[in-house]
PDB file of C-alpha atoms in Angstrom:
ATOM      1  CA  UNK A   1      93.211  87.028  81.410  1.00 30.00           C
ATOM      2  CA  UNK A   2      94.732  86.005  84.056  1.00 32.00           C
ATOM      3  CA  UNK A   3      97.477  88.963  83.964  1.00 38.00           C
ATOM      4  CA  UNK A   4      93.905  91.222  85.169  1.00 46.00           C
ATOM      5  CA  UNK A   5      95.638  94.072  87.052  1.00 52.00           C
ATOM      6  CA  UNK A   6      99.297  94.093  85.896  1.00 50.00           C
ATOM      7  CA  UNK A   7      99.805  93.498  81.327  1.00 63.00           C
ATOM      8  CA  UNK A   8      97.255  94.872  79.193  1.00 70.00           C
ATOM      9  CA  UNK A   9      95.401  93.062  76.893  1.00 78.00           C
ATOM     10  CA  UNK A  10      95.122  93.627  72.427  1.00 83.00           C
ATOM     11  CA  UNK A  11      90.909  94.553  73.826  1.00 86.00           C
ATOM     12  CA  UNK A  12      92.213  97.296  75.853  1.00 82.00           C
ATOM     13  CA  UNK A  13      94.331  98.682  73.534  1.00 80.00           C
ATOM     14  CA  UNK A  14      92.297  99.036  70.501  1.00 84.00           C
ATOM     15  CA  UNK A  15      89.171 100.299  73.069  1.00 84.00           C
ATOM     16  CA  UNK A  16      91.319 102.987  73.927  1.00 79.00           C
ATOM     17  CA  UNK A  17      91.923 104.133  70.426  1.00 79.00           C
ATOM     18  CA  UNK A  18      88.640 103.468  69.428  1.00 78.00           C
ATOM     19  CA  UNK A  19      87.302 106.011  72.272  1.00 75.00           C
ATOM     20  CA  UNK A  20      89.500 108.439  71.219  1.00 72.00           C
ATOM     21  CA  UNK A  21      87.785 109.187  67.536  1.00 71.00           C
ATOM     22  CA  UNK A  22      84.141 109.459  69.025  1.00 67.00           C
ATOM     23  CA  UNK A  23      84.817 111.761  71.409  1.00 60.00           C
ATOM     24  CA  UNK A  24      81.311 114.030  71.536  1.00 55.00           C
ATOM     25  CA  UNK A  25      79.081 110.408  70.315  1.00 61.00           C
ATOM     26  CA  UNK A  26      78.545 108.189  73.477  1.00 66.00           C
ATOM     27  CA  UNK A  27      75.938 105.834  71.531  1.00 72.00           C
ATOM     28  CA  UNK A  28      78.261 105.398  68.471  1.00 78.00           C
ATOM     29  CA  UNK A  29      81.351 105.527  71.268  1.00 79.00           C
ATOM     30  CA  UNK A  30      78.763 102.027  72.691  1.00 79.00           C
ATOM     31  CA  UNK A  31      78.475 100.586  69.624  1.00 84.00           C
ATOM     32  CA  UNK A  32      81.904 100.167  68.564  1.00 85.00           C
ATOM     33  CA  UNK A  33      83.065  98.821  72.183  1.00 87.00           C
ATOM     34  CA  UNK A  34      80.011  95.692  71.198  1.00 88.00           C
ATOM     35  CA  UNK A  35      82.215  95.815  67.917  1.00 90.00           C
ATOM     36  CA  UNK A  36      85.421  95.317  69.644  1.00 90.00           C
ATOM     37  CA  UNK A  37      84.366  93.168  71.763  1.00 89.00           C
ATOM     38  CA  UNK A  38      83.083  90.581  69.037  1.00 93.00           C
ATOM     39  CA  UNK A  39      86.512  91.389  67.401  1.00 93.00           C
ATOM     40  CA  UNK A  40      88.148  90.299  69.990  1.00 90.00           C
ATOM     41  CA  UNK A  41      85.781  87.385  72.118  1.00 91.00           C
ATOM     42  CA  UNK A  42      85.286  90.217  75.308  1.00 91.00           C
ATOM     43  CA  UNK A  43      81.592  90.731  76.508  1.00 92.00           C
ATOM     44  CA  UNK A  44      80.777  94.445  77.245  1.00 92.00           C
ATOM     45  CA  UNK A  45      78.992  95.415  79.975  1.00 90.00           C
ATOM     46  CA  UNK A  46      79.032  98.502  79.232  1.00 86.00           C
ATOM     47  CA  UNK A  47      81.306 101.744  78.306  1.00 84.00           C
ATOM     48  CA  UNK A  48      81.440 105.513  78.158  1.00 79.00           C
ATOM     49  CA  UNK A  49      83.020 108.288  78.133  1.00 78.00           C
ATOM     50  CA  UNK A  50      86.133 107.421  80.242  1.00 81.00           C
ATOM     51  CA  UNK A  51      85.937 103.510  81.098  1.00 85.00           C
ATOM     52  CA  UNK A  52      84.929 100.191  79.318  1.00 88.00           C
ATOM     53  CA  UNK A  53      82.738  97.840  81.615  1.00 91.00           C
ATOM     54  CA  UNK A  54      83.840  93.832  81.157  1.00 91.00           C
ATOM     55  CA  UNK A  55      82.921  90.654  83.513  1.00 91.00           C
ATOM     56  CA  UNK A  56      85.958  89.677  85.537  1.00 89.00           C
ATOM     57  CA  UNK A  57      86.971  85.999  84.192  1.00 84.00           C
ATOM     58  CA  UNK A  58      87.434  84.824  87.366  1.00 87.00           C
ATOM     59  CA  UNK A  59      84.252  85.913  89.860  1.00 90.00           C
ATOM     60  CA  UNK A  60      80.093  86.237  88.371  1.00 91.00           C
ATOM     61  CA  UNK A  61      80.105  88.695  90.526  1.00 94.00           C
ATOM     62  CA  UNK A  62      82.332  91.766  89.729  1.00 94.00           C
ATOM     63  CA  UNK A  63      82.920  93.089  87.335  1.00 92.00           C
ATOM     64  CA  UNK A  64      86.402  95.525  85.804  1.00 90.00           C
ATOM     65  CA  UNK A  65      85.868  99.453  84.675  1.00 89.00           C
ATOM     66  CA  UNK A  66      89.108  99.806  82.314  1.00 87.00           C
ATOM     67  CA  UNK A  67      89.652 103.707  82.880  1.00 85.00           C
ATOM     68  CA  UNK A  68      91.760 105.629  79.547  1.00 78.00           C
ATOM     69  CA  UNK A  69      92.742 108.471  81.135  1.00 75.00           C
ATOM     70  CA  UNK A  70      96.394 108.278  82.594  1.00 68.00           C
ATOM     71  CA  UNK A  71      95.331 107.982  85.985  1.00 77.00           C
ATOM     72  CA  UNK A  72      98.354 109.001  88.150  1.00 81.00           C
ATOM     73  CA  UNK A  73      99.075 106.232  91.825  1.00 84.00           C
ATOM     74  CA  UNK A  74      97.207 108.480  93.868  1.00 87.00           C
ATOM     75  CA  UNK A  75      94.474 108.406  91.915  1.00 86.00           C
ATOM     76  CA  UNK A  76      93.385 105.545  91.719  1.00 87.00           C
ATOM     77  CA  UNK A  77      94.198 105.398  95.760  1.00 90.00           C
ATOM     78  CA  UNK A  78      91.131 108.480  95.975  1.00 89.00           C
ATOM     79  CA  UNK A  79      89.259 106.491  93.883  1.00 89.00           C
ATOM     80  CA  UNK A  80      89.764 102.871  95.372  1.00 93.00           C
ATOM     81  CA  UNK A  81      89.310 104.445  99.682  1.00 93.00           C
ATOM     82  CA  UNK A  82      87.371 106.875  98.900  1.00 91.00           C
ATOM     83  CA  UNK A  83      84.799 103.946  97.086  1.00 92.00           C
ATOM     84  CA  UNK A  84      85.674 101.584 100.201  1.00 94.00           C
ATOM     85  CA  UNK A  85      84.283 104.278 102.468  1.00 93.00           C
ATOM     86  CA  UNK A  86      81.238 104.756 100.974  1.00 93.00           C
ATOM     87  CA  UNK A  87      80.091 100.969 100.416  1.00 95.00           C
ATOM     88  CA  UNK A  88      80.749 100.330 103.876  1.00 95.00           C
ATOM     89  CA  UNK A  89      78.321 103.123 105.500  1.00 93.00           C
ATOM     90  CA  UNK A  90      76.138 103.205 101.909  1.00 95.00           C
ATOM     91  CA  UNK A  91      75.962  98.988 101.477  1.00 96.00           C
ATOM     92  CA  UNK A  92      73.119 100.341  98.996  1.00 96.00           C
ATOM     93  CA  UNK A  93      74.264 102.731  97.006  1.00 96.00           C
ATOM     94  CA  UNK A  94      77.709 102.343  96.067  1.00 96.00           C
ATOM     95  CA  UNK A  95      79.202  98.348  95.107  1.00 96.00           C
ATOM     96  CA  UNK A  96      81.559  97.099  97.129  1.00 96.00           C
ATOM     97  CA  UNK A  97      84.990  97.227  95.187  1.00 95.00           C
ATOM     98  CA  UNK A  98      87.668  94.225  95.739  1.00 94.00           C
ATOM     99  CA  UNK A  99      90.793  96.305  93.603  1.00 91.00           C
ATOM    100  CA  UNK A 100      92.162  98.521  91.594  1.00 90.00           C
ATOM    101  CA  UNK A 101      94.924  98.280  90.048  1.00 86.00           C
ATOM    102  CA  UNK A 102      96.964 101.333  87.559  1.00 83.00           C
ATOM    103  CA  UNK A 103      98.548  99.732  84.229  1.00 79.00           C
ATOM    104  CA  UNK A 104     101.341 101.496  82.456  1.00 75.00           C
ATOM    105  CA  UNK A 105     101.732 101.558  78.529  1.00 71.00           C
ATOM    106  CA  UNK A 106     104.300 103.583  77.207  1.00 68.00           C
ATOM    107  CA  UNK A 107     102.706 103.706  73.311  1.00 71.00           C
ATOM    108  CA  UNK A 108      99.434 104.545  75.427  1.00 70.00           C
ATOM    109  CA  UNK A 109      98.855 105.575  78.606  1.00 73.00           C
ATOM    110  CA  UNK A 110      98.572 104.639  82.311  1.00 76.00           C
ATOM    111  CA  UNK A 111      95.642 101.960  82.523  1.00 80.00           C
ATOM    112  CA  UNK A 112      93.575 102.041  85.199  1.00 85.00           C
ATOM    113  CA  UNK A 113      91.438  98.933  86.709  1.00 87.00           C
ATOM    114  CA  UNK A 114      88.711  98.248  89.531  1.00 90.00           C
ATOM    115  CA  UNK A 115      87.276  94.997  90.141  1.00 92.00           C
ATOM    116  CA  UNK A 116      83.678  95.523  91.857  1.00 94.00           C
ATOM    117  CA  UNK A 117      80.961  94.207  92.893  1.00 95.00           C
ATOM    118  CA  UNK A 118      78.115  93.591  89.657  1.00 95.00           C
ATOM    119  CA  UNK A 119      74.535  95.348  90.109  1.00 94.00           C
ATOM    120  CA  UNK A 120      72.185  93.168  89.042  1.00 92.00           C
ATOM    121  CA  UNK A 121      69.930  94.945  87.268  1.00 92.00           C
ATOM    122  CA  UNK A 122      66.389  96.141  88.142  1.00 86.00           C
ATOM    123  CA  UNK A 123      64.986  97.721  85.555  1.00 80.00           C
ATOM    124  CA  UNK A 124      61.372  97.398  86.469  1.00 87.00           C
ATOM    125  CA  UNK A 125      61.664  98.752  90.175  1.00 85.00           C
ATOM    126  CA  UNK A 126      61.955 101.891  92.361  1.00 90.00           C
ATOM    127  CA  UNK A 127      64.452 102.150  94.355  1.00 93.00           C
ATOM    128  CA  UNK A 128      64.254 100.936  98.350  1.00 94.00           C
ATOM    129  CA  UNK A 129      67.328 102.210  99.738  1.00 94.00           C
ATOM    130  CA  UNK A 130      68.052 105.540  97.441  1.00 94.00           C
ATOM    131  CA  UNK A 131      70.511 107.779  96.809  1.00 94.00           C
ATOM    132  CA  UNK A 132      69.773 110.879  98.718  1.00 93.00           C
ATOM    133  CA  UNK A 133      69.922 108.680 101.647  1.00 93.00           C
ATOM    134  CA  UNK A 134      73.976 109.123 100.925  1.00 93.00           C
ATOM    135  CA  UNK A 135      73.689 112.656  99.590  1.00 92.00           C
ATOM    136  CA  UNK A 136      71.434 113.633 102.626  1.00 94.00           C
ATOM    137  CA  UNK A 137      73.579 112.217 104.973  1.00 93.00           C
ATOM    138  CA  UNK A 138      76.874 113.506 103.339  1.00 91.00           C
ATOM    139  CA  UNK A 139      75.621 117.357 103.647  1.00 92.00           C
ATOM    140  CA  UNK A 140      75.383 116.243 107.268  1.00 94.00           C
ATOM    141  CA  UNK A 141      77.862 115.984 108.350  1.00 92.00           C
ATOM    142  CA  UNK A 142      79.811 117.988 105.357  1.00 91.00           C
ATOM    143  CA  UNK A 143      80.414 115.480 102.182  1.00 87.00           C
ATOM    144  CA  UNK A 144      80.997 116.815  99.066  1.00 85.00           C
ATOM    145  CA  UNK A 145      81.461 114.766  96.590  1.00 85.00           C
ATOM    146  CA  UNK A 146      81.526 115.096  93.242  1.00 86.00           C
ATOM    147  CA  UNK A 147      79.288 112.869  91.645  1.00 88.00           C
ATOM    148  CA  UNK A 148      78.426 113.090  88.000  1.00 86.00           C
ATOM    149  CA  UNK A 149      74.452 112.868  88.645  1.00 86.00           C
ATOM    150  CA  UNK A 150      73.690 111.812  85.002  1.00 86.00           C
ATOM    151  CA  UNK A 151      71.208 109.693  84.759  1.00 87.00           C
ATOM    152  CA  UNK A 152      72.815 107.252  83.145  1.00 84.00           C
ATOM    153  CA  UNK A 153      75.595 106.408  86.673  1.00 88.00           C
ATOM    154  CA  UNK A 154      72.834 105.513  88.711  1.00 92.00           C
ATOM    155  CA  UNK A 155      71.342 101.727  88.845  1.00 92.00           C
ATOM    156  CA  UNK A 156      68.508 100.155  90.776  1.00 95.00           C
ATOM    157  CA  UNK A 157      68.968  96.736  91.905  1.00 95.00           C
ATOM    158  CA  UNK A 158      67.553  93.799  92.259  1.00 94.00           C
ATOM    159  CA  UNK A 159      68.596  94.293  96.259  1.00 94.00           C
ATOM    160  CA  UNK A 160      66.446  97.486  95.661  1.00 94.00           C
ATOM    161  CA  UNK A 161      69.171  99.754  95.933  1.00 95.00           C
ATOM    162  CA  UNK A 162      70.787 102.467  94.408  1.00 95.00           C
ATOM    163  CA  UNK A 163      73.446 102.540  92.650  1.00 95.00           C
ATOM    164  CA  UNK A 164      76.251 105.410  91.943  1.00 94.00           C
ATOM    165  CA  UNK A 165      78.149 103.414  89.458  1.00 91.00           C
ATOM    166  CA  UNK A 166      80.826 105.984  87.903  1.00 88.00           C
ATOM    167  CA  UNK A 167      83.512 107.216  89.209  1.00 83.00           C
ATOM    168  CA  UNK A 168      84.045 110.092  92.158  1.00 77.00           C
ATOM    169  CA  UNK A 169      85.887 113.663  90.184  1.00 61.00           C
TER     170      UNK A 169
END
C-alpha cells in the first residue's frame, strides 16, 4: 500500500460496499470486515459503522483509520487539528495523530484516512490517567467537544492512559 493517502485499494472499496449492507448490526459488520481482510490479505485492527482500522504498513506503532463517509477537506482538517491539540495537552487520553488525508473516488465518494499512534491495549487494568481529567478541564475552560461516549470508543493503554479512539463530532 505505498500509495496510502493518495489512492484507494481494492480492500477499501470492498469495505465501503460491505459497510452499506450492515447498517444496523455492528457484530455482523465487524465479521464482514474480518472476512474481507482475509480475502484481500489485509489485517483489520477494528471496525465500526463509520470506519475500518488497519495497521500502518510502514510503521508498527501506528494505525490508519479509513472513514467511509464523504467528509470534506474542512472536516478532515478540523479532525486533524483538534486531535493534534488534544493529544498534545492530554497525551494519555488522545492518541498522537501523524497525518490526515482525503481520498476521492467519483463512484464511491470520499474516503478519509487518519494516521495515528497505535494504542497498546491492556484490558485488565484500570486507567491511571482517566479520561475524566480531560472532561473536567474542558468544562472548566468552556470547551464542549462532541464525543461519542460509548464504552467501545475508549481503550486503556499499557501506559495507564484512557484513550478516546473515535472521531470528534
